[in-house]
Short mmCIF file of C-alpha atoms in Angstrom, two decimals:
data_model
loop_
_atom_site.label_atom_id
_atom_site.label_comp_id
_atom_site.label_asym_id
_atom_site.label_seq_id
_atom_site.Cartn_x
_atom_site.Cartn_y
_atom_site.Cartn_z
CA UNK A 9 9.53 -25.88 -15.74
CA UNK A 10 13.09 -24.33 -16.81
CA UNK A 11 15.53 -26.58 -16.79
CA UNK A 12 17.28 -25.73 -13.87
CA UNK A 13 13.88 -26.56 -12.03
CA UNK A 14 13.17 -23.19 -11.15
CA UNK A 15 9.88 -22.07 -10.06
CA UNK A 16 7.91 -19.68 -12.76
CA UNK A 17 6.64 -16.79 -10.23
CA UNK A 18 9.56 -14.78 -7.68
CA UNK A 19 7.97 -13.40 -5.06
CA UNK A 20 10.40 -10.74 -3.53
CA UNK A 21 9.26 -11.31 0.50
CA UNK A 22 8.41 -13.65 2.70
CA UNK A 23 5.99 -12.02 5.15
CA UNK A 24 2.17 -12.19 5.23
CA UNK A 25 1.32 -10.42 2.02
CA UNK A 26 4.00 -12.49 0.23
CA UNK A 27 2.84 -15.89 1.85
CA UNK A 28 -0.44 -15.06 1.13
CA UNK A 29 0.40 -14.07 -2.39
CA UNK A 30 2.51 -16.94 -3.05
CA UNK A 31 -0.71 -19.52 -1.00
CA UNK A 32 -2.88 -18.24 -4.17
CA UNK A 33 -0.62 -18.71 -7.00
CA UNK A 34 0.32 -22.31 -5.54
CA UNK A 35 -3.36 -23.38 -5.27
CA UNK A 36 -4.08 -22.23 -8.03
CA UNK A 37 -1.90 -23.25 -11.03
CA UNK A 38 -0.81 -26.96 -11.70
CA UNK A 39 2.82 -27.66 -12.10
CA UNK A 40 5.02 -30.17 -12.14
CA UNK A 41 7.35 -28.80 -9.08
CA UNK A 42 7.28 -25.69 -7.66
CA UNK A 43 5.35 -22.85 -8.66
CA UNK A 44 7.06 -19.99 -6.88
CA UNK A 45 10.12 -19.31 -5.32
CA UNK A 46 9.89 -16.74 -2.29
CA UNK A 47 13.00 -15.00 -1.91
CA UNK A 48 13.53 -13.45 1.92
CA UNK A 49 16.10 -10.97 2.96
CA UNK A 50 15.16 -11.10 6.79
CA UNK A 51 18.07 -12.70 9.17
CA UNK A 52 16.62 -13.74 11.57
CA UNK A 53 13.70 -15.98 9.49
CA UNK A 54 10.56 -15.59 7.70
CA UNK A 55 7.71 -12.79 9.36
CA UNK A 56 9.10 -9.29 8.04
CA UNK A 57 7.39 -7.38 10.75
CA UNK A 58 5.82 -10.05 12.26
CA UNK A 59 9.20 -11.57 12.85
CA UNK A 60 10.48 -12.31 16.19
CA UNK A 61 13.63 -10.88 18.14
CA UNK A 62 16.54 -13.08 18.26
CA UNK A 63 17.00 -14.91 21.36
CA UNK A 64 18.88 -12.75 23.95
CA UNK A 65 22.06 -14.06 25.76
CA UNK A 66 20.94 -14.74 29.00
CA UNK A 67 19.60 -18.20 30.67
CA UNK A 68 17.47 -19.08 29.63
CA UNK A 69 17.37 -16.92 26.35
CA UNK A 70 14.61 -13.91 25.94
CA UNK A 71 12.55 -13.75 22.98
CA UNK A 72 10.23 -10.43 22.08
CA UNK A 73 7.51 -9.94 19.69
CA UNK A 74 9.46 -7.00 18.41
CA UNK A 75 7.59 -5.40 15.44
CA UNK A 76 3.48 -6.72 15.00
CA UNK A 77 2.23 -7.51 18.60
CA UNK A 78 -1.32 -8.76 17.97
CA UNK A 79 -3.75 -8.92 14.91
CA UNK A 80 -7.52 -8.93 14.38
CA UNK A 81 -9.75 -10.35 11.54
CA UNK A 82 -12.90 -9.26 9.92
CA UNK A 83 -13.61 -10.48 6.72
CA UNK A 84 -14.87 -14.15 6.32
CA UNK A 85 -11.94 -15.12 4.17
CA UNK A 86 -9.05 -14.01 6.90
CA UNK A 87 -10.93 -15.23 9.35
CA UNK A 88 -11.21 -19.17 7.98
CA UNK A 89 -7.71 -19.19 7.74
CA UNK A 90 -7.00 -17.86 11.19
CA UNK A 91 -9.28 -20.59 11.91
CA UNK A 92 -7.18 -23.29 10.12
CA UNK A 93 -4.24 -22.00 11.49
CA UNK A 94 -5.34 -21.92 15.47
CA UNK A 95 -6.34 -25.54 14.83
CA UNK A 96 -3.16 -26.14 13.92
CA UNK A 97 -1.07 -24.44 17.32
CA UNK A 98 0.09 -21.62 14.90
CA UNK A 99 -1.72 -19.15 16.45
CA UNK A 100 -4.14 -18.73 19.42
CA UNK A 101 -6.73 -15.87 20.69
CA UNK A 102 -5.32 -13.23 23.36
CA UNK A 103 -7.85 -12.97 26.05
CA UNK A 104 -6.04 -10.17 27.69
CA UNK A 105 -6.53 -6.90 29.57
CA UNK A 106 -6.59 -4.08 27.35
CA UNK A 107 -7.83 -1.11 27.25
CA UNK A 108 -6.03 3.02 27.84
CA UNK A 109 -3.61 4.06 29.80
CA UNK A 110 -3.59 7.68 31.00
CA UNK A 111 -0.02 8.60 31.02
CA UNK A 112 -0.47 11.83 33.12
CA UNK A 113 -2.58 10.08 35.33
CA UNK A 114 -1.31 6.53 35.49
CA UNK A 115 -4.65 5.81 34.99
CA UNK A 116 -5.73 2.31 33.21
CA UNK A 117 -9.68 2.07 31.71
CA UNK A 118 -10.39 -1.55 30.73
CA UNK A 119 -11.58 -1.92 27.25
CA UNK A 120 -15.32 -2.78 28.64
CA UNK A 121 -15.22 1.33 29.94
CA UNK A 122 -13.97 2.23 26.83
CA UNK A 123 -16.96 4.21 25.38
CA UNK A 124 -17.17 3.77 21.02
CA UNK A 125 -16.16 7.41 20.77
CA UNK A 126 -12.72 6.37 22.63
CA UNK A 127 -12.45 3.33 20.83
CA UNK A 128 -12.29 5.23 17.46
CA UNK A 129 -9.96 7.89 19.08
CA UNK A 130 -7.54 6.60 20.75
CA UNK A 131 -7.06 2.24 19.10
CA UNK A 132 -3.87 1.06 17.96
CA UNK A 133 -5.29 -1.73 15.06
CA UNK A 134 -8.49 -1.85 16.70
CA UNK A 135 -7.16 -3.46 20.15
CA UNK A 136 -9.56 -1.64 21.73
CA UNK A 137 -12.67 -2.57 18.98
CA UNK A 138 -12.13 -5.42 17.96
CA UNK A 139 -14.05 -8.58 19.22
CA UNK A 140 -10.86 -11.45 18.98
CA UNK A 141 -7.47 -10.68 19.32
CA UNK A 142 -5.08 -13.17 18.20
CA UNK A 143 -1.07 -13.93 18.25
CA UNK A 144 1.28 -16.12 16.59
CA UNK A 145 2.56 -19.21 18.50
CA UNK A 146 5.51 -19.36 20.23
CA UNK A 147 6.10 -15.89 19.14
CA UNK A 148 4.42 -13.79 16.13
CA UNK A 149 6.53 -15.40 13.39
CA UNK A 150 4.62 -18.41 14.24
CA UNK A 151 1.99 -16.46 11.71
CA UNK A 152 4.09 -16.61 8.88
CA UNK A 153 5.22 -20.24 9.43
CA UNK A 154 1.79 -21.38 9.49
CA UNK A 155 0.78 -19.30 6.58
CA UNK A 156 3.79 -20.96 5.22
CA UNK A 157 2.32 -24.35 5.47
CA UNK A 158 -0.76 -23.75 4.04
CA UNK A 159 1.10 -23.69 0.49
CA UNK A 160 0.17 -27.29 -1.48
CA UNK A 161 3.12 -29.61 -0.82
CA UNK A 162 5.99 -28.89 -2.78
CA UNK A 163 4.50 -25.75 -4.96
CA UNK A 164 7.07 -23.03 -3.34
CA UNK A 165 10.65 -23.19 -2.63
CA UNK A 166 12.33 -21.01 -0.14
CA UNK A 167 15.39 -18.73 -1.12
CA UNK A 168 15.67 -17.45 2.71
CA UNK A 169 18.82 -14.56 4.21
CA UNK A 170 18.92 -13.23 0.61
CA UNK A 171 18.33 -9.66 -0.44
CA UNK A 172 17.39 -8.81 -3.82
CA UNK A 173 19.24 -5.81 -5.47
CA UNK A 174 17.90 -6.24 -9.20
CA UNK A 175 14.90 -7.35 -11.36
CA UNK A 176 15.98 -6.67 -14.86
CA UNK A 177 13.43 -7.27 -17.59
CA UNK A 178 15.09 -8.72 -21.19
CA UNK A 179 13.61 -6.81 -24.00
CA UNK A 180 12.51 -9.50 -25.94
CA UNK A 181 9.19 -8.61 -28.02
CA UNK A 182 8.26 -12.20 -29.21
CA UNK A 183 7.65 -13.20 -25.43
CA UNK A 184 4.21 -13.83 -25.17
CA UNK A 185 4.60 -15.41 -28.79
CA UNK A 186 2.74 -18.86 -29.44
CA UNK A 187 6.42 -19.92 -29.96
CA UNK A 188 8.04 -18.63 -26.71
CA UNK A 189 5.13 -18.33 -24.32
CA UNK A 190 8.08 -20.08 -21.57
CA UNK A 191 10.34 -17.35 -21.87
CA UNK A 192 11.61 -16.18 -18.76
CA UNK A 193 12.17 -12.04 -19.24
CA UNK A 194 12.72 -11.50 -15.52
CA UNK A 195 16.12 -11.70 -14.30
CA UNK A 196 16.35 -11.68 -10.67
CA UNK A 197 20.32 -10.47 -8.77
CA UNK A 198 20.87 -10.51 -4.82
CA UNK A 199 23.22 -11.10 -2.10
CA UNK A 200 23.00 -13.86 0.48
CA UNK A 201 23.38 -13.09 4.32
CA UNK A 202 23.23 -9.46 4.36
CA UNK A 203 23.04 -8.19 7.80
CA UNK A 204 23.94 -4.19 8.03
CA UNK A 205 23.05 -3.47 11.03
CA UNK A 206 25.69 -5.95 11.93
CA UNK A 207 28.07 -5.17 9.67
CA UNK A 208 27.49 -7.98 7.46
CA UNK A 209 27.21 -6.66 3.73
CA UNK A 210 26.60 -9.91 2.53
CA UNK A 211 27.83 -12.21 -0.43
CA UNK A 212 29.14 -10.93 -3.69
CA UNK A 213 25.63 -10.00 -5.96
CA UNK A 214 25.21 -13.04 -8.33
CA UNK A 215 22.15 -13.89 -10.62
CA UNK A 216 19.14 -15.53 -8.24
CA UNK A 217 17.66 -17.12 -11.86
CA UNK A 218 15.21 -16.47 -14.73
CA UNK A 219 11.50 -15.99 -13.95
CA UNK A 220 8.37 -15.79 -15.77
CA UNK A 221 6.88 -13.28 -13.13
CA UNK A 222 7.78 -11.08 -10.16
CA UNK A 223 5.88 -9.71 -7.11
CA UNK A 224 7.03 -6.93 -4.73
CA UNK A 225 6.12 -6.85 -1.36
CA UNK A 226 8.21 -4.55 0.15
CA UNK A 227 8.31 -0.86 -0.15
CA UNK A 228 11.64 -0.37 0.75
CA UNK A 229 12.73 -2.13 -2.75
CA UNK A 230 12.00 0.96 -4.28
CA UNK A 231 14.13 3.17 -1.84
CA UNK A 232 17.83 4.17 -1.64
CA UNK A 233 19.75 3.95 1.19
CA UNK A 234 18.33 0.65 2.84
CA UNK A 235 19.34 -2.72 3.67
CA UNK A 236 16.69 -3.59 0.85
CA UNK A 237 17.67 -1.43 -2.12
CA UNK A 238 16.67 -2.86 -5.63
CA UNK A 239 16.94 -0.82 -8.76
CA UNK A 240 14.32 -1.88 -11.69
CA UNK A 241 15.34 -2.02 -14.99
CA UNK A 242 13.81 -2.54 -18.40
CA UNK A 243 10.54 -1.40 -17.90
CA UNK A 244 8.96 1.04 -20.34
CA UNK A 245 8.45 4.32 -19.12
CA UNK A 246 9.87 3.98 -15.81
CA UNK A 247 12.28 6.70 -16.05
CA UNK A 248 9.54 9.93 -16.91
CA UNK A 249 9.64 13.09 -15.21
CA UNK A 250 8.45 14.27 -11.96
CA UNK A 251 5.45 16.04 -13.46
CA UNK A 252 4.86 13.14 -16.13
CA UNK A 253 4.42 10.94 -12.76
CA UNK A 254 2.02 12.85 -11.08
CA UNK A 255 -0.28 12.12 -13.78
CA UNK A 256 -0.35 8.28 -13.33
CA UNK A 257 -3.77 7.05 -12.79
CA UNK A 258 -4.92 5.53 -10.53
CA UNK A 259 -5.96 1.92 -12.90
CA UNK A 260 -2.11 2.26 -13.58
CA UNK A 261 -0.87 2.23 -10.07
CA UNK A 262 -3.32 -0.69 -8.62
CA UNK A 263 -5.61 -3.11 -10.00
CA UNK A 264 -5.17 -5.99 -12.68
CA UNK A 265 -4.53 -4.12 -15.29
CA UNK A 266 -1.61 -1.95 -13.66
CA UNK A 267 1.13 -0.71 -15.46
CA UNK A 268 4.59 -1.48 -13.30
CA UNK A 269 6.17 2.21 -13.81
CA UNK A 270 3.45 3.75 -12.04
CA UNK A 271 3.32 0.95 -9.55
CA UNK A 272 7.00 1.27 -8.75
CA UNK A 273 6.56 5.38 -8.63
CA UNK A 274 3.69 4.40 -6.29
CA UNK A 275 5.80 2.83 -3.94
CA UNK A 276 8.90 4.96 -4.06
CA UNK A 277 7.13 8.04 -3.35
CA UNK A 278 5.08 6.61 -0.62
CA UNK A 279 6.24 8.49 2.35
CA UNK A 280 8.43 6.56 5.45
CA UNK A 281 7.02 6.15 8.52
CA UNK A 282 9.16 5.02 11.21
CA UNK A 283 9.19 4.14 14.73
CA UNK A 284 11.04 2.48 17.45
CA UNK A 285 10.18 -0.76 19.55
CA UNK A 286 11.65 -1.19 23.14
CA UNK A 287 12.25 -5.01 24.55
CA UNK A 288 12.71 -4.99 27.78
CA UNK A 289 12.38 -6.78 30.56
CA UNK A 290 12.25 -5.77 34.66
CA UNK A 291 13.18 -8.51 37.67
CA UNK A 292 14.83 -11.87 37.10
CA UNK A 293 13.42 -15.04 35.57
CA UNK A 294 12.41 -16.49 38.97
CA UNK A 295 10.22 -13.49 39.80
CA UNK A 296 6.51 -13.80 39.32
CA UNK A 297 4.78 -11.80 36.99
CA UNK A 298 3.81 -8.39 38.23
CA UNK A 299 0.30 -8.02 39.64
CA UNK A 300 0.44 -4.38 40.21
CA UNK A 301 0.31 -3.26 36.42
CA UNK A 302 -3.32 -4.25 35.97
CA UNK A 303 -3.32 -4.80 32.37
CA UNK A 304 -1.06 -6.84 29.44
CA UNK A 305 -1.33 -4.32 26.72
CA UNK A 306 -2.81 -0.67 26.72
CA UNK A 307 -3.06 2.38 24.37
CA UNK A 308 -1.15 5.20 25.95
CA UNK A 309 -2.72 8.39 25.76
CA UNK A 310 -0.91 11.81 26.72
CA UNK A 311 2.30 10.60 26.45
CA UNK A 312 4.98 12.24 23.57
CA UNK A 313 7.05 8.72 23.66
CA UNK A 314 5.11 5.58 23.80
CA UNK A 315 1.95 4.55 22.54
CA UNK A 316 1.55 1.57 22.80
CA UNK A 317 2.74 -1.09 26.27
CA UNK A 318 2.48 -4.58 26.12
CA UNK A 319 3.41 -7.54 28.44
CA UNK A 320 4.66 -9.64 25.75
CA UNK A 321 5.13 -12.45 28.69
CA UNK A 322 1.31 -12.66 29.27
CA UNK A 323 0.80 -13.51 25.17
CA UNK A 324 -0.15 -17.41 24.96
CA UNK A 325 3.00 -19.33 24.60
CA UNK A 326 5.32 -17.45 26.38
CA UNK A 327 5.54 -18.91 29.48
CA UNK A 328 8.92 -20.09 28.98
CA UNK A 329 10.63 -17.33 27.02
CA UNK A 330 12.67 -16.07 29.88
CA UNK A 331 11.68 -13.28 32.34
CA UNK A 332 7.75 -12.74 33.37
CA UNK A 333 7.89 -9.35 33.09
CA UNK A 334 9.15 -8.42 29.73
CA UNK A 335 7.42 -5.69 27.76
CA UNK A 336 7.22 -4.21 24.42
CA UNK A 337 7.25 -0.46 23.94
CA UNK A 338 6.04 1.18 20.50
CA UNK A 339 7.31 4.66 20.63
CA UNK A 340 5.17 7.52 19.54
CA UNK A 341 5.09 8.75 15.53
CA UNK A 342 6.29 12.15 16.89
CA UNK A 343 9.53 10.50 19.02
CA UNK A 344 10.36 8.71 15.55
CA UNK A 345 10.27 11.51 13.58
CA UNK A 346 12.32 13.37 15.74
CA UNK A 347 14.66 10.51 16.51
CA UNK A 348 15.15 9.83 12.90
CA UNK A 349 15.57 13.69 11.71
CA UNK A 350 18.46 13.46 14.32
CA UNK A 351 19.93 10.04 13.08
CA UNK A 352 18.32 9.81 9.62
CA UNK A 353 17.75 6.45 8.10
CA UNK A 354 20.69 6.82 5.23
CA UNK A 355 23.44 9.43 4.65
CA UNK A 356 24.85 10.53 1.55
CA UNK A 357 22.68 8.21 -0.50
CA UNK A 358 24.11 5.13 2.32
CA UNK A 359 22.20 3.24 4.28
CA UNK A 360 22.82 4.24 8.24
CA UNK A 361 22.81 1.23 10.35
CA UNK A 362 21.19 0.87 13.77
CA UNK A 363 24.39 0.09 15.56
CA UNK A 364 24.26 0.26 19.42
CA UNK A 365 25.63 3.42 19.31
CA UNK A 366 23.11 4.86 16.90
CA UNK A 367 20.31 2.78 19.04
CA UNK A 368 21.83 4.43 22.62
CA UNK A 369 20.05 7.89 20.90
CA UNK A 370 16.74 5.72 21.32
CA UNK A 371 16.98 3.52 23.55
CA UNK A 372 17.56 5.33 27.38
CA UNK A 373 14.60 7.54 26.52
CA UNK A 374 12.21 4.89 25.78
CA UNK A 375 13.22 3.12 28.63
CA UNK A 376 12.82 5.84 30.70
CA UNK A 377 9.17 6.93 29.84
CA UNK A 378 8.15 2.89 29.80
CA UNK A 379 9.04 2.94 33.72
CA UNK A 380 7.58 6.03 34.53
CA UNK A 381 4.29 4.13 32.67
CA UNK A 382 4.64 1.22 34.42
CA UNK A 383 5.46 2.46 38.02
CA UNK A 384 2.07 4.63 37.52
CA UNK A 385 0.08 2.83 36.63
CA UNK A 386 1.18 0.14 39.61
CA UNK A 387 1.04 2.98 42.29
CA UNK A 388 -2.48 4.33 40.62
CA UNK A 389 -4.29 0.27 40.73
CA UNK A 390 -2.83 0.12 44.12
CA UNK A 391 -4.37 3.39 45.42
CA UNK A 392 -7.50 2.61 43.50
CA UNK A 393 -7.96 -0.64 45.65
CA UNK A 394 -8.18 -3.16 42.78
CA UNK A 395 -6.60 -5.73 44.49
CA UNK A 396 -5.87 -5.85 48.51
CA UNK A 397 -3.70 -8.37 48.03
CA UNK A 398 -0.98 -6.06 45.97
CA UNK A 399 2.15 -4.89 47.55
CA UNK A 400 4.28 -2.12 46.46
CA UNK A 401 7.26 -2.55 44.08
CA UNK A 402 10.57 -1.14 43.15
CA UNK A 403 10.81 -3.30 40.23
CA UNK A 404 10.25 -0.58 37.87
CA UNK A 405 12.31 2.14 39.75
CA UNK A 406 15.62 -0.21 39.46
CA UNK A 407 17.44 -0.53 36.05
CA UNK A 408 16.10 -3.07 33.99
CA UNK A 409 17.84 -6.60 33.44
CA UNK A 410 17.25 -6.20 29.53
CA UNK A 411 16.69 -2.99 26.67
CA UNK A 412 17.26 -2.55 23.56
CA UNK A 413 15.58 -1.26 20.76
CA UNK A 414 14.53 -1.31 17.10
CA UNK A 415 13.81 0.84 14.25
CA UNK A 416 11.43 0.23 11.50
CA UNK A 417 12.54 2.77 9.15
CA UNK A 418 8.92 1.97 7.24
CA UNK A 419 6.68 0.33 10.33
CA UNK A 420 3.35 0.81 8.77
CA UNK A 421 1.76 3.01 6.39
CA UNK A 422 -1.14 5.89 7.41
CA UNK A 423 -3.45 4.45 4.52
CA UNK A 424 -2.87 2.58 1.25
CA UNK A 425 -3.18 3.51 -2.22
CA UNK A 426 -6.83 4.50 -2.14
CA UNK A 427 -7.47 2.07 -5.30
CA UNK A 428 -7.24 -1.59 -5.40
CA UNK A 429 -5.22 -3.27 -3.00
CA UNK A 430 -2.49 -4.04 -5.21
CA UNK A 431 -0.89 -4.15 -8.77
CA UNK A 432 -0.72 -6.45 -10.98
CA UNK A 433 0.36 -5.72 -15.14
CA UNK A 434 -0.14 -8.70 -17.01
CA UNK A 435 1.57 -7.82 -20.07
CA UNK A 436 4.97 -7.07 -18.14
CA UNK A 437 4.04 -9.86 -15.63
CA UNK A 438 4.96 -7.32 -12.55
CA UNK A 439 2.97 -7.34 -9.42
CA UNK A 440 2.91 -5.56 -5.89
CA UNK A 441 1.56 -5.99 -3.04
CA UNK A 442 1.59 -5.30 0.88
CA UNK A 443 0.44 -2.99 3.40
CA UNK A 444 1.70 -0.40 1.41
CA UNK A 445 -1.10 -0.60 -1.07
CA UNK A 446 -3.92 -2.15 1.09
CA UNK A 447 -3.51 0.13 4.02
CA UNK A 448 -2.00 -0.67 7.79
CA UNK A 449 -2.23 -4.09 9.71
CA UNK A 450 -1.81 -7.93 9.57
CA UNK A 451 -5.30 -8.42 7.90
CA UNK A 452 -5.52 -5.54 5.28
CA UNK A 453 -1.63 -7.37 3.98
CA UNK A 454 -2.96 -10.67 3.64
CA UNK A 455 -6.23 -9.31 1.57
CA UNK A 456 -3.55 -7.59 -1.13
CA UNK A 457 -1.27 -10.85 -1.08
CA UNK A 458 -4.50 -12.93 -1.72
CA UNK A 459 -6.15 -10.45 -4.36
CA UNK A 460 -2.67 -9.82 -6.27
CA UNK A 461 -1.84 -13.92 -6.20
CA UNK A 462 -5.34 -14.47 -7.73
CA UNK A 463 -4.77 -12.06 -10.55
CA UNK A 464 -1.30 -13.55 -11.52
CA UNK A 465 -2.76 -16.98 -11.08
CA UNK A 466 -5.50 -15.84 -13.71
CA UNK A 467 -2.48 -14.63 -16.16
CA UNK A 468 -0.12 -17.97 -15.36
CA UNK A 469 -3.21 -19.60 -16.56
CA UNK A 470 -3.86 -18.09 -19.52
CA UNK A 471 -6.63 -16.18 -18.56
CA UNK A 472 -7.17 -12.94 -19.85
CA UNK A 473 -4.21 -10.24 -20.83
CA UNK A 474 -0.27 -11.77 -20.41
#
């Protein structure tokens, strides 16, 4: 332990790859104090994309799952710690309706119908396949707070609201010396309470501290223009040619014996993919949930705006986040793409902020095409006879009571790095992990946290190379 009682390990994120990075490292190595320090840029808490929306200003208060809306497990290790963490009210199994929704149609097939071939086709992170669903409790940051809990007692520290825009690496070649083996090469700079997209650049940059060891977990470090911009400096090599960097294997961009150039070329060049989520909510808060729409989340098929609709008031929990009929929209990979060409994500080199005026590009359209969904599919149940005892409504044809939207300039990547499912070089002590290297969804995030925390525990150790 320095003496200023910092923690040995920064871990640059707070969402599930970083808590379950930082859940590894904290089990795993003994220490007097805390082990690592997990440094968060995200206003409004802990979660990244499995964050929550801010509460809403109307009585009582609205609160959306905004970015993840569900998550499955598969492997036996994700799967015992969903299972500690349902025990403990963090998170609970979504019995829902779900299955396809025909946009041209308005016609809904229940995941039962769902045939494998359809499943395959047409899931959004195996909805449709899977056999449990689960969310976080109240909302889906409740995920992140319970992974945060799992930590030992005192072997983290939170830096929370602070975004990181240097790791600087001392050139100091007796390091890993018998004599110096505490050095601490790794100097860490940020700003506290950054919020652009509320005009809020922040504090004035100032030195976080010293550490022994860094881990990544967001892509956007490595990319200009955004609210998470981080430049690298004093690694070997970092600055080689375009051609030099295609020929980075693939042992040097993942694995536990990575080298952190390629891992941060890795990431920079790893392409953007954005979309837009739509909150928004139909009747008032005395109004009984609708009965017409006869599901709480579907895969939209045929339809060149949303693709995914979910009743985010059905999730467990939410019975008394305000209105009973709010929904979450996911808008289409094509609708992104040509949003974003239209209102790119930075200009000149500058980050472009989703102000409401840059949002009210976004936001009508995706209203728009979530109504014509929703009235659809109520008129199509109706006519089909599911239920006698539904009426017609106009709920969808008036304006809504609440919209607005969000863009996740890097939502989720197509696949991961094809290697391992993260980085790790133990003789620079520079790690990375996330979705971005493991491929998309909850699950495949906390396998990279948990395989790149178990290789730096090995080094912090004294285990092998470092």
């Amino acid at each position: 332990m320095s003496g200023d009682g910092r923690p040995p390990v920064a871990i640059i994120g707070a969402g599930v790859a970083g808590l379950s990075c930082a859940a590894a490292i904290a089990n795993e190595v003994e220490r007097d104090g805390p082990v690592v320090e997990l440094i968060d840029q995200g206003s409004r808490g802990r979660g990244g994309r499995a964050s929550s929306s801010r509460p809403t200003t109307h009585d009582p208060p609205m609160v959306f799952d905004h970015g993840c809306q569900f998550f499955t497990a598969e492997s036996e290790a994700f799967r015992e710690t969903c299972a500690a963490l349902e025990r403990a009210g963090h998170i609970a199994r979504w019995d829902g309706r779900f299955g396809t929704l025909d946009a041209s149609t308005g016609e809904f097939r229940a995941k039962s119908e769902n045939d494998a071939g359809t499943r395959l086709g047409d899931d959004f992170f195996r909805l449709l396949a899977a056999k449990d669903v689960y969310v976080g409790v109240p909302t889906m940051r409740g995920l992140c707070d319970g992974l945060r809990e799992l930590i030992r007692t005192n072997a983290a520290r939170d830096s929370p609201q602070c975004a990181v825009t240097s790791l600087k690496r001392a050139k100091d070649e007796r390091q890993h010396e018998n004599e110096n083996k505490n050095a601490r090469p790794w100097v860490v700079s940020g700003v506290g309470g950054r919020a652009l997209d509320e005009n809020q650049p922040g504090s004035r940059e100032s030195n976080l501290g010293a550490f022994e060891a860094v881990v990544t977990t967001d892509v956007m470090l490595t990319k200009t223009g955004t609210p998470g911009s981080c430049v690298l400096e004093g690694v070997p090599f970092l600055g080689v040619s375009d051609e030099d960097a295609r020929d980075d294997r693939q042992e040097d961009v993942s694995g536990a014996s990575a080298r952190a150039a390629a891992t941060w070329r890795a990431m920079e060049s790893s392409p953007a993919e954005s979309l837009f989520s739509l909150m928004v909510a139909f009747g008032g808060t005395e109004e009984d949930e609708d009965p017409s729409v006869p599901f709480d989340a579907a895969v939209v098929t045929g339809s060149n705006t949303i693709q995914l609709l979910v009743r985010d008031s059905a999730k467990p929990g939410r019975a008394d986040s305000g209105a009973r009929n709010r929904w979450t929209a996911v808008s289409t990979a094509a609708f992104a793409a040509a949003s974003v060409a239209d209102a790119p994500l930075s200009v000149d080199g500058a980050y472009n902020p989703q102000t409401a005026a840059y949002l009210e590009r976004v936001t009508p359209a995706m209203v728009e095409a979530t109504r014509h969904l929703l009235r659809s599919a109520s008129s199509r149940a109706r006519r089909r006879g599911v239920d006698d005892e539904l009426t017609p409504t106009d709920m969808y044809r008036d304006p809504p009571t609440h919209a607005r939207s969000q863009r996740w300039g890097h939502a989720f990547p197509k696949r991961g790095w094809g290697g391992a499912a993260f980085a790790w070089d133990p003789e620079l002590r520079f790690g990375a992990c996330g979705d971005f290297a493991a491929g998309p969804g909850v699950e495949a995030a906390w396998t990279s946290g948990a395989q790149a925390g178990a290789a730096v525990a090995k080094t912090m150790r004294g285990e092998g190379n470092g």
